GROMACS .gro file of C-alpha atoms in nm:
model
  259
    1MET     CA    1   0.000  -0.002   0.001
    2LYS     CA    2   0.118   0.349  -0.084
    3ILE     CA    3  -0.048   0.653   0.064
    4GLN     CA    4   0.029   1.008  -0.038
    5LEU     CA    5  -0.105   1.328   0.113
    6ILE     CA    6  -0.189   1.567  -0.167
    7ARG     CA    7  -0.325   1.856   0.043
    8ASN     CA    8  -0.563   1.896   0.338
    9ALA     CA    9  -0.765   1.569   0.337
   10THR     CA   10  -0.700   1.480  -0.030
   11LEU     CA   11  -0.521   1.145  -0.042
   12TRP     CA   12  -0.383   0.920  -0.311
   13LEU     CA   13  -0.388   0.547  -0.229
   14GLU     CA   14  -0.238   0.262  -0.424
   15TYR     CA   15  -0.417  -0.029  -0.267
   16GLY     CA   16  -0.515  -0.378  -0.383
   17GLY     CA   17  -0.427  -0.295  -0.743
   18LEU     CA   18  -0.639   0.021  -0.748
   19ASN     CA   19  -0.542   0.387  -0.764
   20ILE     CA   20  -0.783   0.562  -0.526
   21LEU     CA   21  -0.836   0.936  -0.484
   22VAL     CA   22  -0.996   1.040  -0.154
   23ASP     CA   23  -1.174   1.374  -0.083
   24PRO     CA   24  -1.042   1.577  -0.378
   25MET     CA   25  -1.013   1.950  -0.314
   26LEU     CA   26  -0.837   2.065  -0.629
   27MET     CA   27  -0.901   2.441  -0.636
   28ASP     CA   28  -0.609   2.687  -0.666
   29LYS     CA   29  -0.470   2.872  -0.370
   30GLU     CA   30  -0.699   3.134  -0.214
   31VAL     CA   31  -0.985   3.081  -0.461
   32MET     CA   32  -1.243   3.039  -0.184
   33PRO     CA   33  -1.322   3.290   0.095
   34ALA     CA   34  -1.272   3.204   0.465
   35PHE     CA   35  -1.539   2.982   0.609
   36PRO     CA   36  -1.809   3.192   0.774
   37ASN     CA   37  -1.795   3.259   1.150
   38THR     CA   38  -1.438   3.140   1.184
   39PRO     CA   39  -1.150   3.305   1.373
   40ASN     CA   40  -0.987   3.480   1.075
   41GLU     CA   41  -1.063   3.603   0.722
   42LEU     CA   42  -0.785   3.422   0.542
   43ARG     CA   43  -0.886   3.283   0.202
   44ASN     CA   44  -0.883   2.914   0.123
   45PRO     CA   45  -0.696   2.700   0.048
   46ARG     CA   46  -0.404   2.852   0.229
   47VAL     CA   47  -0.146   2.669   0.006
   48SER     CA   48  -0.115   2.554  -0.354
   49LEU     CA   49  -0.133   2.196  -0.466
   50PRO     CA   50   0.211   2.034  -0.437
   51GLU     CA   51   0.425   1.946  -0.732
   52THR     CA   52   0.408   1.570  -0.767
   53GLU     CA   53   0.448   1.303  -1.033
   54THR     CA   54   0.123   1.140  -0.916
   55ASP     CA   55  -0.143   1.161  -1.186
   56TYR     CA   56  -0.420   1.211  -0.934
   57LEU     CA   57  -0.663   1.332  -1.198
   58ASN     CA   58  -0.691   0.979  -1.335
   59PRO     CA   59  -0.780   0.749  -1.048
   60ASP     CA   60  -0.947   0.409  -1.082
   61LEU     CA   61  -1.187   0.496  -0.795
   62LEU     CA   62  -1.299   0.804  -0.601
   63ILE     CA   63  -1.401   0.810  -0.235
   64VAL     CA   64  -1.574   1.123  -0.104
   65THR     CA   65  -1.642   1.107   0.269
   66HIS     CA   66  -1.876   1.406   0.266
   67THR     CA   67  -1.936   1.705   0.043
   68HIS     CA   68  -1.808   2.006   0.242
   69PRO     CA   69  -1.603   2.220  -0.002
   70ASP     CA   70  -1.266   2.137   0.155
   71HIS     CA   71  -1.337   1.771   0.062
   72TRP     CA   72  -1.521   1.805  -0.270
   73ASP     CA   73  -1.504   2.122  -0.477
   74GLU     CA   74  -1.601   2.255  -0.815
   75ALA     CA   75  -1.248   2.203  -0.947
   76ALA     CA   76  -1.269   1.834  -0.869
   77ALA     CA   77  -1.617   1.811  -1.027
   78ASN     CA   78  -1.486   1.976  -1.341
   79GLN     CA   79  -1.149   1.807  -1.378
   80LEU     CA   80  -1.219   1.444  -1.290
   81ARG     CA   81  -1.363   1.218  -1.556
   82LYS     CA   82  -1.733   1.163  -1.524
   83ASP     CA   83  -1.733   0.785  -1.561
   84VAL     CA   84  -1.494   0.718  -1.274
   85PRO     CA   85  -1.648   0.493  -1.008
   86LEU     CA   86  -1.730   0.703  -0.701
   87LEU     CA   87  -1.816   0.586  -0.347
   88CYS     CA   88  -2.002   0.819  -0.111
   89GLN     CA   89  -2.229   0.817   0.187
   90PRO     CA   90  -2.606   0.773   0.146
   91GLY     CA   91  -2.774   1.105   0.079
   92ASP     CA   92  -2.489   1.259  -0.112
   93GLU     CA   93  -2.553   1.087  -0.444
   94ALA     CA   94  -2.736   1.378  -0.603
   95VAL     CA   95  -2.438   1.609  -0.558
   96PHE     CA   96  -2.232   1.385  -0.783
   97THR     CA   97  -2.500   1.279  -1.035
   98GLY     CA   98  -2.600   1.645  -1.063
   99ALA     CA   99  -2.240   1.722  -1.157
  100GLY     CA  100  -2.254   1.458  -1.433
  101PHE     CA  101  -2.091   1.160  -1.266
  102THR     CA  102  -2.241   0.843  -1.400
  103ASN     CA  103  -2.103   0.565  -1.178
  104VAL     CA  104  -2.195   0.668  -0.821
  105THR     CA  105  -2.244   0.419  -0.541
  106ALA     CA  106  -2.377   0.520  -0.199
  107VAL     CA  107  -2.226   0.276   0.052
  108ASP     CA  108  -2.469   0.194   0.329
  109GLU     CA  109  -2.247  -0.054   0.515
  110LYS     CA  110  -2.019  -0.252   0.283
  111HIS     CA  111  -1.912  -0.257  -0.079
  112GLU     CA  112  -1.661  -0.452  -0.286
  113TYR     CA  113  -1.488  -0.323  -0.596
  114HIS     CA  114  -1.242  -0.549  -0.779
  115SER     CA  115  -1.027  -0.696  -0.503
  116VAL     CA  116  -1.087  -0.430  -0.240
  117ARG     CA  117  -1.353  -0.449   0.031
  118PHE     CA  118  -1.487  -0.126   0.173
  119ALA     CA  119  -1.681  -0.066   0.493
  120ARG     CA  120  -1.831   0.273   0.571
  121THR     CA  121  -1.796   0.408   0.924
  122SER     CA  122  -1.952   0.711   1.096
  123GLY     CA  123  -1.844   0.978   1.337
  124HIS     CA  124  -1.927   1.320   1.476
  125HIS     CA  125  -1.819   1.638   1.292
  126GLY     CA  126  -1.822   1.837   1.617
  127THR     CA  127  -2.030   1.845   1.931
  128GLY     CA  128  -2.373   1.974   2.027
  129GLU     CA  129  -2.564   2.203   1.797
  130ILE     CA  130  -2.261   2.275   1.577
  131GLY     CA  131  -2.202   1.903   1.528
  132GLU     CA  132  -2.565   1.863   1.429
  133ARG     CA  133  -2.546   2.154   1.179
  134MET     CA  134  -2.231   2.009   1.021
  135GLY     CA  135  -2.431   1.709   0.905
  136LYS     CA  136  -2.350   1.343   0.847
  137VAL     CA  137  -1.989   1.245   0.780
  138SER     CA  138  -1.834   0.911   0.705
  139GLY     CA  139  -1.509   0.724   0.706
  140PHE     CA  140  -1.406   0.410   0.517
  141VAL     CA  141  -1.216   0.096   0.610
  142LEU     CA  142  -1.027  -0.075   0.326
  143GLU     CA  143  -0.931  -0.440   0.318
  144ALA     CA  144  -0.764  -0.653   0.050
  145ASP     CA  145  -0.556  -0.968   0.045
  146GLY     CA  146  -0.191  -0.886   0.108
  147GLU     CA  147  -0.264  -0.528   0.209
  148PRO     CA  148  -0.273  -0.366   0.559
  149VAL     CA  149  -0.619  -0.303   0.690
  150SER     CA  150  -0.655   0.075   0.655
  151TYR     CA  151  -0.905   0.315   0.815
  152ILE     CA  152  -0.969   0.662   0.678
  153ALA     CA  153  -1.158   0.820   0.964
  154GLY     CA  154  -1.288   1.132   0.783
  155ASP     CA  155  -1.401   1.455   0.948
  156THR     CA  156  -1.477   1.322   1.297
  157ILE     CA  157  -1.368   1.409   1.645
  158TRP     CA  158  -1.259   1.134   1.881
  159CYS     CA  159  -1.580   0.965   1.994
  160GLU     CA  160  -1.740   0.625   2.022
  161GLU     CA  161  -1.774   0.573   1.644
  162PRO     CA  162  -1.401   0.580   1.554
  163ALA     CA  163  -1.324   0.388   1.871
  164GLU     CA  164  -1.569   0.117   1.764
  165ALA     CA  165  -1.422   0.112   1.410
  166ILE     CA  166  -1.077   0.050   1.559
  167ARG     CA  167  -1.211  -0.222   1.788
  168GLN     CA  168  -1.399  -0.393   1.504
  169TYR     CA  169  -1.148  -0.378   1.223
  170GLN     CA  170  -0.811  -0.362   1.405
  171PRO     CA  171  -0.660  -0.137   1.135
  172GLU     CA  172  -0.287  -0.136   1.079
  173VAL     CA  173  -0.302   0.213   0.922
  174ILE     CA  174  -0.528   0.492   1.047
  175VAL     CA  175  -0.563   0.833   0.879
  176VAL     CA  176  -0.717   1.104   1.095
  177ASN     CA  177  -0.825   1.453   0.999
  178ALA     CA  178  -0.660   1.681   1.253
  179GLY     CA  179  -0.615   2.054   1.261
  180GLY     CA  180  -0.866   2.123   1.536
  181ALA     CA  181  -1.094   2.307   1.290
  182ARG     CA  182  -1.340   2.531   1.468
  183PHE     CA  183  -1.577   2.824   1.452
  184VAL     CA  184  -1.574   3.133   1.668
  185GLU     CA  185  -1.795   2.950   1.918
  186GLY     CA  186  -1.803   2.588   2.018
  187ASP     CA  187  -1.563   2.296   2.032
  188PRO     CA  188  -1.339   2.166   1.750
  189ILE     CA  189  -1.510   1.994   1.458
  190THR     CA  190  -1.205   1.787   1.356
  191MET     CA  191  -0.949   1.619   1.577
  192ASP     CA  192  -0.720   1.829   1.793
  193GLY     CA  193  -0.408   1.720   1.977
  194PRO     CA  194  -0.583   1.529   2.257
  195ASP     CA  195  -0.802   1.350   2.002
  196VAL     CA  196  -0.504   1.238   1.794
  197ALA     CA  197  -0.327   1.122   2.113
  198SER     CA  198  -0.639   0.922   2.202
  199VAL     CA  199  -0.639   0.747   1.865
  200LYS     CA  200  -0.276   0.650   1.906
  201ARG     CA  201  -0.329   0.524   2.260
  202HIS     CA  202  -0.639   0.334   2.147
  203ALA     CA  203  -0.445   0.172   1.863
  204PRO     CA  204  -0.082   0.162   1.986
  205ASP     CA  205   0.037  -0.084   1.720
  206ALA     CA  206  -0.119   0.101   1.426
  207HIS     CA  207   0.055   0.357   1.203
  208VAL     CA  208  -0.146   0.674   1.269
  209ILE     CA  209  -0.123   0.946   1.003
  210ALA     CA  210  -0.254   1.297   1.079
  211VAL     CA  211  -0.360   1.520   0.789
  212HIS     CA  212  -0.602   1.813   0.736
  213MET     CA  213  -0.362   2.083   0.859
  214ASP     CA  214  -0.208   2.408   0.729
  215ALA     CA  215  -0.453   2.436   0.435
  216ILE     CA  216  -0.788   2.568   0.562
  217ASN     CA  217  -0.840   2.895   0.752
  218HIS     CA  218  -1.023   2.754   1.054
  219CYS     CA  219  -0.784   2.464   1.121
  220MET     CA  220  -0.620   2.624   1.421
  221MET     CA  221  -0.368   2.350   1.501
  222SER     CA  222  -0.072   2.340   1.265
  223ARG     CA  223   0.158   2.050   1.197
  224ALA     CA  224   0.417   2.203   1.427
  225ASP     CA  225   0.155   2.253   1.699
  226LEU     CA  226   0.048   1.887   1.674
  227ALA     CA  227   0.403   1.759   1.687
  228SER     CA  228   0.475   1.972   1.992
  229TYR     CA  229   0.161   1.855   2.170
  230LEU     CA  230   0.234   1.489   2.100
  231ALA     CA  231   0.589   1.529   2.230
  232SER     CA  232   0.444   1.678   2.550
  233GLU     CA  233   0.235   1.361   2.584
  234GLN     CA  234   0.536   1.128   2.540
  235LEU     CA  235   0.416   1.041   2.190
  236ASP     CA  236   0.699   1.214   2.007
  237GLY     CA  237   0.749   1.051   1.664
  238GLN     CA  238   0.468   0.803   1.711
  239VAL     CA  239   0.225   0.975   1.475
  240LEU     CA  240   0.315   1.047   1.111
  241ILE     CA  241   0.252   1.409   1.013
  242PRO     CA  242   0.316   1.430   0.637
  243ARG     CA  243   0.398   1.734   0.433
  244ASP     CA  244   0.187   1.803   0.124
  245GLY     CA  245   0.304   1.562  -0.142
  246GLU     CA  246   0.476   1.326   0.101
  247SER     CA  247   0.406   0.956   0.072
  248PHE     CA  248   0.454   0.639   0.270
  249VAL     CA  249   0.457   0.270   0.175
  250PHE     CA  250   0.319   0.007   0.413
  251GLU     CA  251   0.327  -0.370   0.386
  252ALA     CA  252   0.083  -0.590   0.571
  253GLY     CA  253   0.237  -0.731   0.882
  254THR     CA  254   0.587  -0.590   0.814
  255GLY     CA  255   0.549  -0.221   0.890
  256LEU     CA  256   0.645   0.103   0.724
  257LYS     CA  257   0.878   0.200   0.446
  258LEU     CA  258   0.928   0.569   0.401
  259LYS     CA  259   0.936   0.704   0.050
   0.00000   0.00000   0.00000
C-alpha cells in the first residue's frame, strides 16, 4: 500500500491494485473565501497543490467522505472524468450525479470493488448544535488480500464511532483529519491534539497518520503545533505528520517503508 497526502484531506492510495483518490479538493490557492464565523478572514486553500508526479486526476476509484467544499469542490467536479467509479455516503448521491458523474455508489455498510472491500464508518463532525449543523460524515475501512487493513476516519472528532471502528477492524494504518478546525464559538469539529493522542493510545500498534492541517483557515492546530503537543504527551514521533506531497509505503504485517 502506498499513501500520499496531496493537500488537506486529499489522499492518493495505491491499494489492492487500485489507484484511489480520496476527498479531492483541487482548487487553486485562495480561490475560496474564509469559512463563515471562523477566527480569521484568510482565504482558502491556504497553500497551492504540491508538485508531484502522481497523476491524481486519473484514479481508478474516487471516495468522497462528505461534500463540504474542503473535501469536494467545483475544481474536482470539473477536472475528474465523469465515468470514474465514485463511493459516497447515502444522501450525497445527487451532488455527484448532478455534476454529471455516472457511476456513483452510496455505501450503506459494505461494498466490494475489484479486489478491495470497503466498509463505511461514521463519526461526529463536532459536538452539540454545531455538530448537528455540520451534518453526516463518514469514514471508510479498506481491506484486501496482502494489504494492511486501513481506516480513513474522515471529518470526525474522537468519539465512540471511531473507537468502535478501531475495535471492530483492528486497522494497521489509520488516517485522521486533525487541525482542530473550529468556529468562533463551540468545540473543534475535527481532531485536535488530545483526540489524535487518544487514537494512538487506542491503537498503539497502528501507524497513525494525521492530515487536514495548514490548508484551511479555521484549522487552528498546525503540523508544528500537533508535533509539539504529541511530544508533551510522550508520543513524540509516534504519529506520522506528512507534508503536502509526502508519501509512505506500508506492507501488511511488516510495517512502514518511508518514501
